[in-house]
Amino acid sequence: MSTIDSPVIAPGDGIGAVPGARSIRRFTAAVAKTKAGASLGSVLNDAYYAAIMLAIGLGVALGVSGQLRASLPPQDDASLGDGISLPTVVAVGAVALLGAVLSLAGRLGPVGAEGAEATWWLGLPVDRRGLLRPASLRIPVLAALAGGLVLALLDGGLLADHGIGHVFRIGALAALTCAAVVLLAGLAQTVQFPRRTVALIGDLVIALAPIMALIAAFTDWRLSALPDLPVWTLVVYALAVIALGWWQDRRLGRIRGRHLRESGSVASQAAGAVVSLDSRELGRALSEASARQRRRRSLRLRLVRGPKSAIMVADLMVLIRSPRHLVQLVVSALVPVLVVVTPRLAGALGVGLAVLVSGYIGMLATAEGARRAEMAPILDRLLPMSAQATRRTRLLVPAVAMLLWSVVAFSAVGLWHGDVWSWIALGVASTPVWAGAALRSAFRPAPNWQGPLVSTPAGALPGGVLAVLARGPDVAVLGLIPVIISVALGKVLLPVLAVQLVFSLIAWTVGASTNTKSLMERMMDSQEQLEKKAR
């Protein structure tokens, strides 16, 4: 007899008695298990495999962070002023992590009812608390695990100035704090506090982190080590977090059904994007979750004078009306500044990684208009412009935004090397590379899930998925080779600047191209055409 044949919902003593919320959840889980056809052995095998892969990933991350610590320059290396200590940088990163957790919690709910749950559960005459209890605990637990692991890795791998007990206590402190932040967001949801405002507060906390680091650098304030709380303090803190969770559980029934459906829809969209390896869809889900649904006033858009200016103004409005992307752009511009004022990071490796990684993160914030055009090219098809001209026009807003980013980032690098104007010139010359990478990433094709799948540690993935995901980063890395060489040399040479201009022109051409095929596919097509002509 299958699982679904035995009734999970007991009718009770009276005919037509309403079952409890737990019985409804068990019945739904039994039906889903029957439909899925997964056995207990396969589930245990998947859990074992996931645990092994997580342990291997943690070991690799710990080793990489240890190697990074060993490759850092000594404390007395040159930087801008006395700088800040490495524990201060980790503490600032912890503040940014809390802001990211709060921002994601505001966008994802944190309490929501997905798809069938919202359709079948919310209309039932049962206690809503029992139905929503698992969903209310899911995101706090995930946030606690992620936050605790990240800070424990930073403390144990990058700092490594205390024993293993200190690492565990720091990880526990971070885990409890992340869980408390998500629970506070859940309490805000129970009093109908706008999720958009919660997400905006999280974005502002992220923006506050590098500003705090710069203030610490200019005021000579630094941490010698991360704070180490005694075990009894962590126990009291854990009891306070449990009480906060109990308070949220008591108020779950006050969340409106409309808000639960919205949160569940965003969470489902984000989870689907992660599973399908579609970062553009993930960005759209997180952006639309905090977007204002109604505008209080309309703009006259006086800058629009033709088709090209219409596209530019549209892309600019998308960027300005997204606080998350503005914060992303500002914070990424301040990362190189933070690196050059930190003596333990102010080296060729640290500055080079800061420019590449933070530049790419800032570049992603400038291409939201292009990503929306790739999903729904309504404006592009209405305007009397060719596809090539439209693509070239969409390069302008990312180019201008990254020009401002380059002035800030490369000015800091120039101050570090004592030659500001040469480095600003190199940054300006490299701006088209960022714009070309932004457009190439925005208009890349989706992975072909209908083709043959390849077995990987992350599960079955379509063939060529890495080549698809590399579109965008490949242009950024290859186009910035002159910048990497200059950082390694410690100065800007005139021939290197000339080569950077050539690379920027190539990257601009690649970004403006409407051909989405890879280089290998183009070579195969050319070979087929030559064979046809030979016949």
Coordinates of C-alpha atoms in Angstrom, one line a residue:
M1 CA 0.0 0.0 0.0
S2 CA 1.4 3.4 -0.9
T3 CA 1.8 6.2 1.5
I4 CA -1.2 8.1 0.2
D5 CA -3.6 5.2 0.6
S6 CA -3.5 5.5 4.4
P7 CA -5.3 8.7 5.4
V8 CA -3.1 11.2 7.1
I9 CA -5.9 13.6 8.2
A10 CA -7.9 12.0 10.9
P11 CA -11.6 12.9 10.7
G12 CA -11.9 13.3 14.5
D13 CA -14.8 12.4 16.7
G14 CA -17.4 14.4 14.9
I15 CA -18.3 14.2 11.2
G16 CA -16.8 17.0 9.2
A17 CA -14.4 18.1 11.9
V18 CA -11.8 20.5 10.7
P19 CA -8.3 18.9 10.8
G20 CA -5.3 20.6 12.5
A21 CA -2.7 22.5 10.6
R22 CA -0.1 19.9 11.3
S23 CA -2.3 17.2 9.7
I24 CA -2.7 19.3 6.6
R25 CA 1.0 19.8 6.3
R26 CA 1.6 16.0 6.7
F27 CA -1.0 15.3 4.1
T28 CA 0.5 17.7 1.6
A29 CA 3.9 16.3 2.2
A30 CA 2.6 12.8 1.7
V31 CA 1.0 13.7 -1.6
A32 CA 4.1 15.5 -2.8
K33 CA 6.2 12.5 -1.9
T34 CA 3.9 10.2 -3.8
K35 CA 3.9 12.4 -6.9
A36 CA 7.7 12.8 -6.8
G37 CA 8.4 9.0 -6.6
A38 CA 11.5 9.5 -4.6
S39 CA 12.4 6.7 -2.2
L40 CA 13.8 7.1 1.3
G41 CA 17.1 5.7 0.1
S42 CA 17.5 8.2 -2.7
V43 CA 16.7 11.1 -0.3
L44 CA 19.3 9.8 2.2
N45 CA 21.8 9.4 -0.6
D46 CA 21.3 13.0 -1.8
A47 CA 21.6 14.3 1.8
Y48 CA 24.8 12.3 2.3
Y49 CA 26.2 13.6 -1.0
A50 CA 25.3 17.2 -0.1
A51 CA 27.0 16.9 3.3
I52 CA 30.1 15.5 1.7
M53 CA 30.3 18.3 -0.9
L54 CA 29.7 20.9 1.8
A55 CA 32.5 19.5 3.9
I56 CA 34.8 19.5 0.8
G57 CA 33.8 23.1 -0.1
L58 CA 34.5 24.3 3.5
G59 CA 37.9 22.6 3.5
V60 CA 38.8 24.2 0.1
A61 CA 37.6 27.6 1.3
L62 CA 39.6 27.3 4.5
G63 CA 42.7 26.4 2.6
V64 CA 42.2 29.2 0.1
S65 CA 41.8 31.8 2.9
G66 CA 44.9 30.4 4.6
Q67 CA 46.9 30.7 1.4
L68 CA 45.6 34.3 1.0
R69 CA 46.7 35.1 4.5
A70 CA 50.2 33.7 3.8
S71 CA 50.4 35.8 0.6
L72 CA 49.5 39.1 2.2
P73 CA 52.2 41.7 2.6
P74 CA 53.6 42.4 6.0
Q75 CA 52.1 45.0 8.4
D76 CA 54.6 47.7 7.7
D77 CA 54.2 47.8 3.9
A78 CA 53.3 51.1 2.3
S79 CA 49.7 52.2 2.1
L80 CA 47.7 55.4 2.3
G81 CA 48.5 56.6 5.8
D82 CA 48.5 54.2 8.8
G83 CA 45.5 52.4 7.4
I84 CA 43.2 50.0 9.2
S85 CA 43.8 46.6 10.6
L86 CA 42.7 43.3 9.1
P87 CA 40.3 42.5 12.0
T88 CA 38.7 45.9 11.3
V89 CA 38.2 44.9 7.7
V90 CA 36.6 41.6 8.8
A91 CA 34.3 43.5 11.2
V92 CA 33.2 45.8 8.4
G93 CA 32.6 42.8 6.2
A94 CA 30.4 41.4 9.0
V95 CA 28.3 44.6 9.0
A96 CA 27.9 44.3 5.2
L97 CA 26.9 40.7 5.7
L98 CA 24.2 41.7 8.1
G99 CA 22.9 44.3 5.7
A100 CA 22.8 41.7 2.9
V101 CA 20.9 39.3 5.1
L102 CA 18.4 42.0 6.0
S103 CA 18.0 43.1 2.4
L104 CA 17.4 39.5 1.2
A105 CA 15.0 38.9 4.1
G106 CA 13.0 42.0 3.1
R107 CA 12.8 40.9 -0.5
L108 CA 12.0 37.2 0.1
G109 CA 9.4 37.8 2.8
P110 CA 10.8 36.4 5.0
V111 CA 7.6 34.5 5.6
G112 CA 5.7 33.5 2.5
A113 CA 3.4 30.8 1.0
E114 CA 4.5 29.5 -2.4
G115 CA 2.3 28.4 -5.3
A116 CA 0.1 25.5 -4.2
E117 CA 0.5 26.4 -0.5
A118 CA -1.0 29.9 -1.1
T119 CA -3.8 28.4 -3.2
W120 CA -4.9 25.6 -1.0
W121 CA -3.8 26.5 2.6
L122 CA -4.6 30.2 3.0
G123 CA -8.3 29.7 2.4
L124 CA -8.7 26.8 4.9
P125 CA -10.5 27.5 8.2
V126 CA -7.5 26.4 10.3
D127 CA -4.9 28.1 12.4
R128 CA -2.6 29.9 10.0
R129 CA 0.3 29.8 12.5
G130 CA 0.6 26.0 12.2
L131 CA 0.6 26.2 8.4
L132 CA 3.3 28.9 8.3
R133 CA 5.6 27.7 11.0
P134 CA 8.0 25.7 8.8
A135 CA 8.2 28.6 6.3
S136 CA 8.9 31.1 9.1
L137 CA 11.9 29.1 10.3
R138 CA 13.4 28.3 6.9
I139 CA 15.1 31.6 6.1
P140 CA 16.3 32.3 9.7
V141 CA 18.0 28.9 9.8
L142 CA 19.6 29.4 6.3
A143 CA 20.8 32.9 7.2
A144 CA 22.3 31.6 10.5
L145 CA 24.1 28.8 8.7
A146 CA 25.5 31.1 6.0
G147 CA 26.5 33.9 8.3
G148 CA 28.1 31.6 10.8
L149 CA 30.1 29.8 8.2
V150 CA 31.3 32.9 6.4
L151 CA 32.5 34.7 9.5
A152 CA 34.1 31.5 10.9
L153 CA 36.0 31.1 7.7
L154 CA 37.2 34.7 7.8
D155 CA 38.3 34.4 11.4
G156 CA 39.9 31.0 11.1
G157 CA 41.4 31.3 7.7
L158 CA 42.2 35.0 7.1
L159 CA 43.0 36.1 10.7
A160 CA 44.0 32.9 12.4
D161 CA 45.1 34.8 15.5
H162 CA 43.2 32.6 18.1
G163 CA 42.4 29.0 18.7
I164 CA 39.6 26.9 17.4
G165 CA 37.3 27.8 20.3
H166 CA 37.4 31.5 19.3
V167 CA 36.5 30.5 15.7
F168 CA 33.4 28.5 17.0
R169 CA 32.3 31.3 19.3
I170 CA 32.6 33.9 16.5
G171 CA 30.7 31.7 14.1
A172 CA 28.0 31.2 16.7
L173 CA 27.8 34.9 17.4
A174 CA 27.4 35.6 13.6
A175 CA 24.8 32.8 13.2
L176 CA 22.7 34.1 16.1
T177 CA 22.9 37.7 14.9
C178 CA 21.9 36.7 11.3
A179 CA 18.9 34.7 12.7
A180 CA 17.9 37.6 14.9
V181 CA 18.0 40.0 11.9
V182 CA 15.7 37.8 9.9
L183 CA 13.3 37.3 12.8
L184 CA 13.1 41.1 13.2
A185 CA 12.2 41.3 9.5
G186 CA 9.5 38.7 10.1
L187 CA 8.1 40.7 13.0
A188 CA 8.0 43.8 10.8
Q189 CA 6.0 41.7 8.3
T190 CA 3.5 40.8 11.0
V191 CA 2.7 44.5 11.6
Q192 CA 2.3 45.2 7.9
F193 CA 5.6 47.1 7.7
P194 CA 6.5 47.4 4.0
R195 CA 9.0 44.8 2.7
R196 CA 10.4 47.4 0.4
T197 CA 11.4 49.6 3.4
V198 CA 13.0 46.6 5.1
A199 CA 15.1 45.8 2.0
L200 CA 16.0 49.5 1.7
I201 CA 17.3 49.5 5.3
G202 CA 19.4 46.5 4.5
D203 CA 20.8 48.3 1.4
L204 CA 21.7 51.3 3.5
V205 CA 23.5 49.1 6.1
I206 CA 25.6 47.6 3.2
A207 CA 26.4 51.1 2.0
L208 CA 27.3 52.1 5.6
A209 CA 30.0 49.4 5.9
P210 CA 32.7 50.9 3.6
I211 CA 31.9 54.4 4.9
M212 CA 32.6 53.1 8.5
A213 CA 35.9 51.6 7.2
L214 CA 37.0 54.9 5.7
I215 CA 36.0 56.8 8.9
A216 CA 38.1 54.3 10.9
A217 CA 41.0 54.8 8.5
F218 CA 41.0 58.6 8.8
T219 CA 40.4 58.6 12.6
D220 CA 43.1 56.0 13.3
W221 CA 40.5 53.6 14.9
R222 CA 41.2 49.9 14.6
L223 CA 40.5 46.6 16.1
S224 CA 43.3 44.3 17.2
A225 CA 41.1 41.3 17.1
L226 CA 37.5 40.3 16.8
P227 CA 35.6 40.4 20.1
D228 CA 35.5 37.1 21.9
L229 CA 32.3 36.7 24.0
P230 CA 32.2 34.1 26.8
V231 CA 30.1 31.0 26.4
W232 CA 27.5 32.1 29.0
T233 CA 26.9 35.3 27.0
L234 CA 26.3 33.3 23.8
V235 CA 23.8 31.1 25.8
V236 CA 21.9 34.2 27.0
Y237 CA 22.0 35.6 23.4
A238 CA 20.7 32.3 22.0
L239 CA 17.8 32.3 24.6
A240 CA 16.9 35.9 23.5
V241 CA 16.9 34.8 19.8
I242 CA 14.6 31.8 20.7
A243 CA 12.3 34.2 22.5
L244 CA 12.3 36.4 19.4
G245 CA 11.3 33.4 17.3
W246 CA 8.6 32.5 19.7
W247 CA 7.2 36.1 19.5
Q248 CA 7.2 35.9 15.8
D249 CA 5.4 32.5 15.9
R250 CA 2.7 34.0 18.1
R251 CA 2.0 36.7 15.5
L252 CA 2.2 34.7 12.3
G253 CA -1.6 34.6 11.9
R254 CA -1.6 38.4 11.5
I255 CA 0.2 38.4 8.1
R256 CA -2.2 39.1 5.3
G257 CA -2.7 36.5 2.6
R258 CA -1.8 39.0 -0.2
H259 CA 1.6 39.6 1.5
L260 CA 2.2 35.9 1.9
R261 CA 1.5 35.3 -1.8
E262 CA 3.8 38.1 -2.9
S263 CA 6.7 36.8 -0.7
G264 CA 6.1 33.2 -1.8
S265 CA 6.1 34.2 -5.5
V266 CA 9.4 36.0 -5.1
A267 CA 11.0 33.1 -3.3
S268 CA 9.8 30.6 -5.9
Q269 CA 11.1 32.8 -8.7
A270 CA 14.5 33.2 -7.0
A271 CA 14.8 29.5 -6.2
G272 CA 13.9 28.6 -9.8
A273 CA 16.6 31.0 -11.1
V274 CA 19.2 29.5 -8.8
V275 CA 18.3 25.9 -9.9
S276 CA 18.4 26.9 -13.6
L277 CA 21.6 28.9 -13.2
D278 CA 20.0 32.1 -14.5
S279 CA 21.6 35.0 -12.7
R280 CA 19.6 37.5 -14.7
E281 CA 16.3 36.0 -13.6
L282 CA 17.6 36.0 -10.0
G283 CA 18.4 39.7 -10.3
R284 CA 15.0 40.5 -11.7
A285 CA 13.3 38.6 -8.9
L286 CA 15.2 40.5 -6.2
S287 CA 14.8 43.9 -7.9
E288 CA 11.1 43.6 -8.6
A289 CA 10.5 42.5 -5.0
S290 CA 11.5 45.9 -3.7
A291 CA 10.3 48.0 -6.6
R292 CA 7.6 50.6 -6.0
Q293 CA 4.4 49.3 -7.6
R294 CA 2.9 52.8 -8.0
R295 CA 4.4 56.1 -8.9
R296 CA 3.2 59.3 -7.1
R297 CA 4.2 61.5 -10.0
S298 CA 5.3 61.3 -13.6
L299 CA 8.4 62.7 -15.2
R300 CA 8.2 64.7 -18.4
L301 CA 11.4 63.2 -19.7
R302 CA 12.5 66.4 -21.4
L303 CA 15.9 64.8 -22.3
V304 CA 14.2 62.6 -24.8
R305 CA 14.8 64.0 -28.3
G306 CA 14.8 60.9 -30.4
P307 CA 15.1 57.1 -30.4
K308 CA 18.7 57.0 -29.1
S309 CA 18.0 59.4 -26.3
A310 CA 14.8 57.5 -25.4
I311 CA 16.8 54.3 -24.9
M312 CA 19.4 56.1 -22.8
V313 CA 16.8 57.8 -20.6
A314 CA 15.0 54.5 -20.1
D315 CA 18.1 52.8 -19.0
L316 CA 19.0 55.7 -16.7
M317 CA 15.6 55.7 -15.1
V318 CA 15.9 51.9 -14.4
L319 CA 19.2 52.5 -12.7
I320 CA 18.1 55.5 -10.7
R321 CA 14.8 53.9 -9.5
S322 CA 16.7 50.8 -8.2
P323 CA 18.3 51.6 -4.8
R324 CA 19.9 48.2 -4.7
H325 CA 21.9 48.9 -7.8
L326 CA 22.9 52.3 -6.7
V327 CA 24.2 51.0 -3.5
Q328 CA 25.9 48.2 -5.4
L329 CA 27.6 50.7 -7.6
V330 CA 28.7 53.0 -4.7
V331 CA 30.0 50.2 -2.5
S332 CA 31.9 48.5 -5.3
A333 CA 33.7 51.8 -6.0
L334 CA 34.7 52.2 -2.4
V335 CA 36.2 48.6 -2.2
P336 CA 39.5 49.6 -3.9
V337 CA 39.7 52.6 -1.6
L338 CA 39.3 50.3 1.4
V339 CA 42.0 47.9 0.1
V340 CA 44.7 50.6 -0.4
V341 CA 44.1 52.0 3.1
T342 CA 44.6 48.5 4.6
P343 CA 48.4 47.8 5.0
R344 CA 47.8 44.0 5.0
L345 CA 45.8 44.2 1.7
A346 CA 47.7 47.0 -0.1
G347 CA 49.7 44.8 -2.4
A348 CA 49.6 43.9 -6.1
L349 CA 47.4 40.9 -5.5
G350 CA 44.9 42.6 -3.2
V351 CA 44.6 45.7 -5.4
G352 CA 44.3 43.7 -8.6
L353 CA 41.6 41.5 -7.2
A354 CA 39.8 44.5 -5.7
V355 CA 39.7 46.3 -9.1
L356 CA 38.5 43.2 -11.0
V357 CA 36.0 41.8 -8.6
S358 CA 34.5 45.1 -7.4
G359 CA 34.5 46.5 -10.9
Y360 CA 32.5 43.5 -12.2
I361 CA 30.0 43.7 -9.3
G362 CA 29.5 47.4 -10.0
M363 CA 29.2 46.7 -13.8
L364 CA 26.4 44.3 -13.2
A365 CA 24.4 47.1 -11.5
T366 CA 24.6 49.3 -14.6
A367 CA 23.1 46.8 -17.1
E368 CA 19.6 46.3 -15.6
G369 CA 18.0 48.1 -18.5
A370 CA 19.8 45.8 -21.0
R371 CA 18.8 42.7 -19.0
R372 CA 15.1 43.8 -19.1
A373 CA 15.4 44.5 -22.8
E374 CA 16.7 41.0 -23.3
M375 CA 13.7 39.6 -21.5
A376 CA 11.1 41.9 -23.1
P377 CA 12.5 43.9 -26.1
I378 CA 9.3 46.0 -26.3
L379 CA 11.0 49.4 -26.5
D380 CA 13.7 48.1 -28.9
R381 CA 11.2 46.9 -31.4
L382 CA 9.0 50.0 -31.3
L383 CA 11.8 52.5 -32.1
P384 CA 12.9 53.0 -35.7
M385 CA 16.4 51.7 -35.1
S386 CA 18.4 48.7 -36.3
A387 CA 19.4 46.0 -33.8
Q388 CA 23.0 47.0 -34.1
A389 CA 22.3 50.7 -33.4
T390 CA 20.1 49.8 -30.4
R391 CA 22.8 47.6 -29.0
R392 CA 25.4 50.4 -29.4
T393 CA 23.1 52.9 -27.7
R394 CA 22.6 50.6 -24.7
L395 CA 26.4 50.7 -24.1
L396 CA 26.3 54.3 -23.2
V397 CA 24.7 54.2 -19.7
P398 CA 27.0 51.4 -18.4
A399 CA 29.9 53.3 -19.9
V400 CA 29.0 56.6 -18.2
A401 CA 28.3 54.9 -14.8
M402 CA 31.6 52.9 -15.0
L403 CA 33.4 56.1 -15.9
L404 CA 32.4 57.6 -12.6
W405 CA 33.3 54.3 -10.9
S406 CA 36.8 54.3 -12.6
V407 CA 37.5 57.8 -11.5
V408 CA 36.9 56.9 -7.8
A409 CA 38.6 53.5 -7.9
F410 CA 41.7 54.4 -9.9
S411 CA 42.2 57.7 -8.0
A412 CA 42.7 55.6 -4.9
V413 CA 45.1 53.3 -6.7
G414 CA 46.9 56.4 -8.1
L415 CA 47.2 58.0 -4.6
W416 CA 48.7 54.7 -3.4
H417 CA 51.3 54.8 -6.2
G418 CA 51.8 58.5 -6.1
D419 CA 50.7 59.1 -9.7
V420 CA 47.0 60.0 -9.7
W421 CA 46.5 61.3 -13.2
S422 CA 48.2 58.5 -15.0
W423 CA 46.0 55.9 -13.2
I424 CA 42.9 58.0 -13.8
A425 CA 43.8 58.0 -17.5
L426 CA 44.2 54.2 -17.4
G427 CA 40.8 53.9 -15.7
V428 CA 39.1 56.1 -18.3
A429 CA 40.7 54.2 -21.1
S430 CA 39.4 50.9 -19.6
T431 CA 35.8 52.1 -19.2
P432 CA 34.6 50.6 -22.6
V433 CA 35.7 47.2 -21.4
W434 CA 33.2 47.3 -18.5
A435 CA 30.4 48.5 -20.9
G436 CA 31.1 45.7 -23.4
A437 CA 31.2 43.1 -20.7
A438 CA 27.9 44.4 -19.3
L439 CA 26.1 44.1 -22.6
R440 CA 27.7 40.7 -23.4
S441 CA 26.5 39.4 -20.0
A442 CA 23.0 40.9 -20.3
F443 CA 22.4 39.4 -23.8
R444 CA 24.0 36.0 -23.3
P445 CA 21.8 33.0 -24.3
A446 CA 20.3 30.7 -21.7
P447 CA 21.8 27.3 -21.1
N448 CA 20.3 24.6 -23.4
W449 CA 18.5 22.3 -20.9
Q450 CA 17.0 20.3 -23.8
G451 CA 20.4 18.9 -24.9
P452 CA 22.5 16.2 -23.2
L453 CA 23.2 16.7 -19.5
V454 CA 26.6 16.3 -17.8
S455 CA 27.0 14.8 -14.4
T456 CA 28.8 17.3 -12.0
P457 CA 29.3 17.6 -8.3
A458 CA 26.4 20.2 -8.4
G459 CA 24.1 17.7 -10.1
A460 CA 23.2 17.2 -13.8
L461 CA 23.9 20.4 -15.8
P462 CA 23.6 21.0 -19.5
G463 CA 26.7 20.8 -21.7
G464 CA 28.4 24.1 -22.3
V465 CA 26.8 25.8 -19.2
L466 CA 30.2 27.2 -18.1
A467 CA 30.8 28.7 -21.5
V468 CA 27.4 30.5 -21.2
L469 CA 28.1 31.7 -17.7
A470 CA 31.5 33.0 -18.7
R471 CA 30.1 35.4 -21.2
G472 CA 30.7 38.8 -19.7
P473 CA 33.5 37.9 -17.3
D474 CA 35.6 36.7 -20.2
V475 CA 35.5 40.2 -21.8
A476 CA 36.2 41.9 -18.5
V477 CA 39.2 39.7 -17.7
L478 CA 40.8 39.7 -21.1
G479 CA 40.1 43.4 -21.8
L480 CA 41.7 44.4 -18.5
I481 CA 45.0 42.6 -19.0
P482 CA 46.8 46.0 -19.4
V483 CA 45.3 47.1 -16.1
I484 CA 46.5 43.9 -14.4
I485 CA 50.0 44.4 -15.8
S486 CA 50.1 48.0 -14.6
V487 CA 49.0 47.0 -11.1
A488 CA 51.7 44.3 -11.1
L489 CA 54.3 46.8 -12.3
G490 CA 53.2 49.5 -9.9
K491 CA 53.1 52.2 -12.6
V492 CA 51.4 53.1 -15.9
L493 CA 53.5 52.9 -19.0
L494 CA 52.5 54.8 -22.2
P495 CA 52.7 51.6 -24.3
V496 CA 50.5 49.8 -21.9
L497 CA 48.0 52.7 -22.0
A498 CA 48.0 52.5 -25.8
V499 CA 47.3 48.7 -25.7
Q500 CA 44.5 49.3 -23.2
L501 CA 42.8 51.6 -25.8
V502 CA 43.0 48.9 -28.4
F503 CA 41.6 46.3 -26.0
S504 CA 38.8 48.7 -25.0
L505 CA 37.9 49.2 -28.7
I506 CA 37.7 45.4 -29.2
A507 CA 35.6 45.0 -26.0
W508 CA 33.2 47.8 -27.2
T509 CA 32.8 46.0 -30.5
V510 CA 32.1 42.7 -28.9
G511 CA 29.5 44.3 -26.6
A512 CA 27.7 46.0 -29.5
S513 CA 27.6 42.7 -31.5
T514 CA 24.2 41.1 -31.9
N515 CA 25.7 37.7 -32.6
T516 CA 25.1 35.5 -29.5
K517 CA 27.0 32.4 -30.7
S518 CA 30.3 31.5 -29.1
L519 CA 33.6 31.5 -30.9
M520 CA 33.6 27.8 -31.4
E521 CA 30.1 27.8 -32.9
R522 CA 31.2 30.6 -35.3
M523 CA 34.2 28.6 -36.4
M524 CA 32.0 25.5 -37.0
D525 CA 29.5 27.6 -39.0
S526 CA 32.4 29.0 -41.1
Q527 CA 33.7 25.5 -41.7
E528 CA 30.3 24.3 -42.8
Q529 CA 29.9 27.2 -45.2
L530 CA 33.4 26.5 -46.7
E531 CA 32.5 22.9 -47.2
K532 CA 29.2 23.9 -48.9
K533 CA 31.1 26.2 -51.2
A534 CA 33.7 23.5 -52.0
R535 CA 30.9 21.2 -53.0

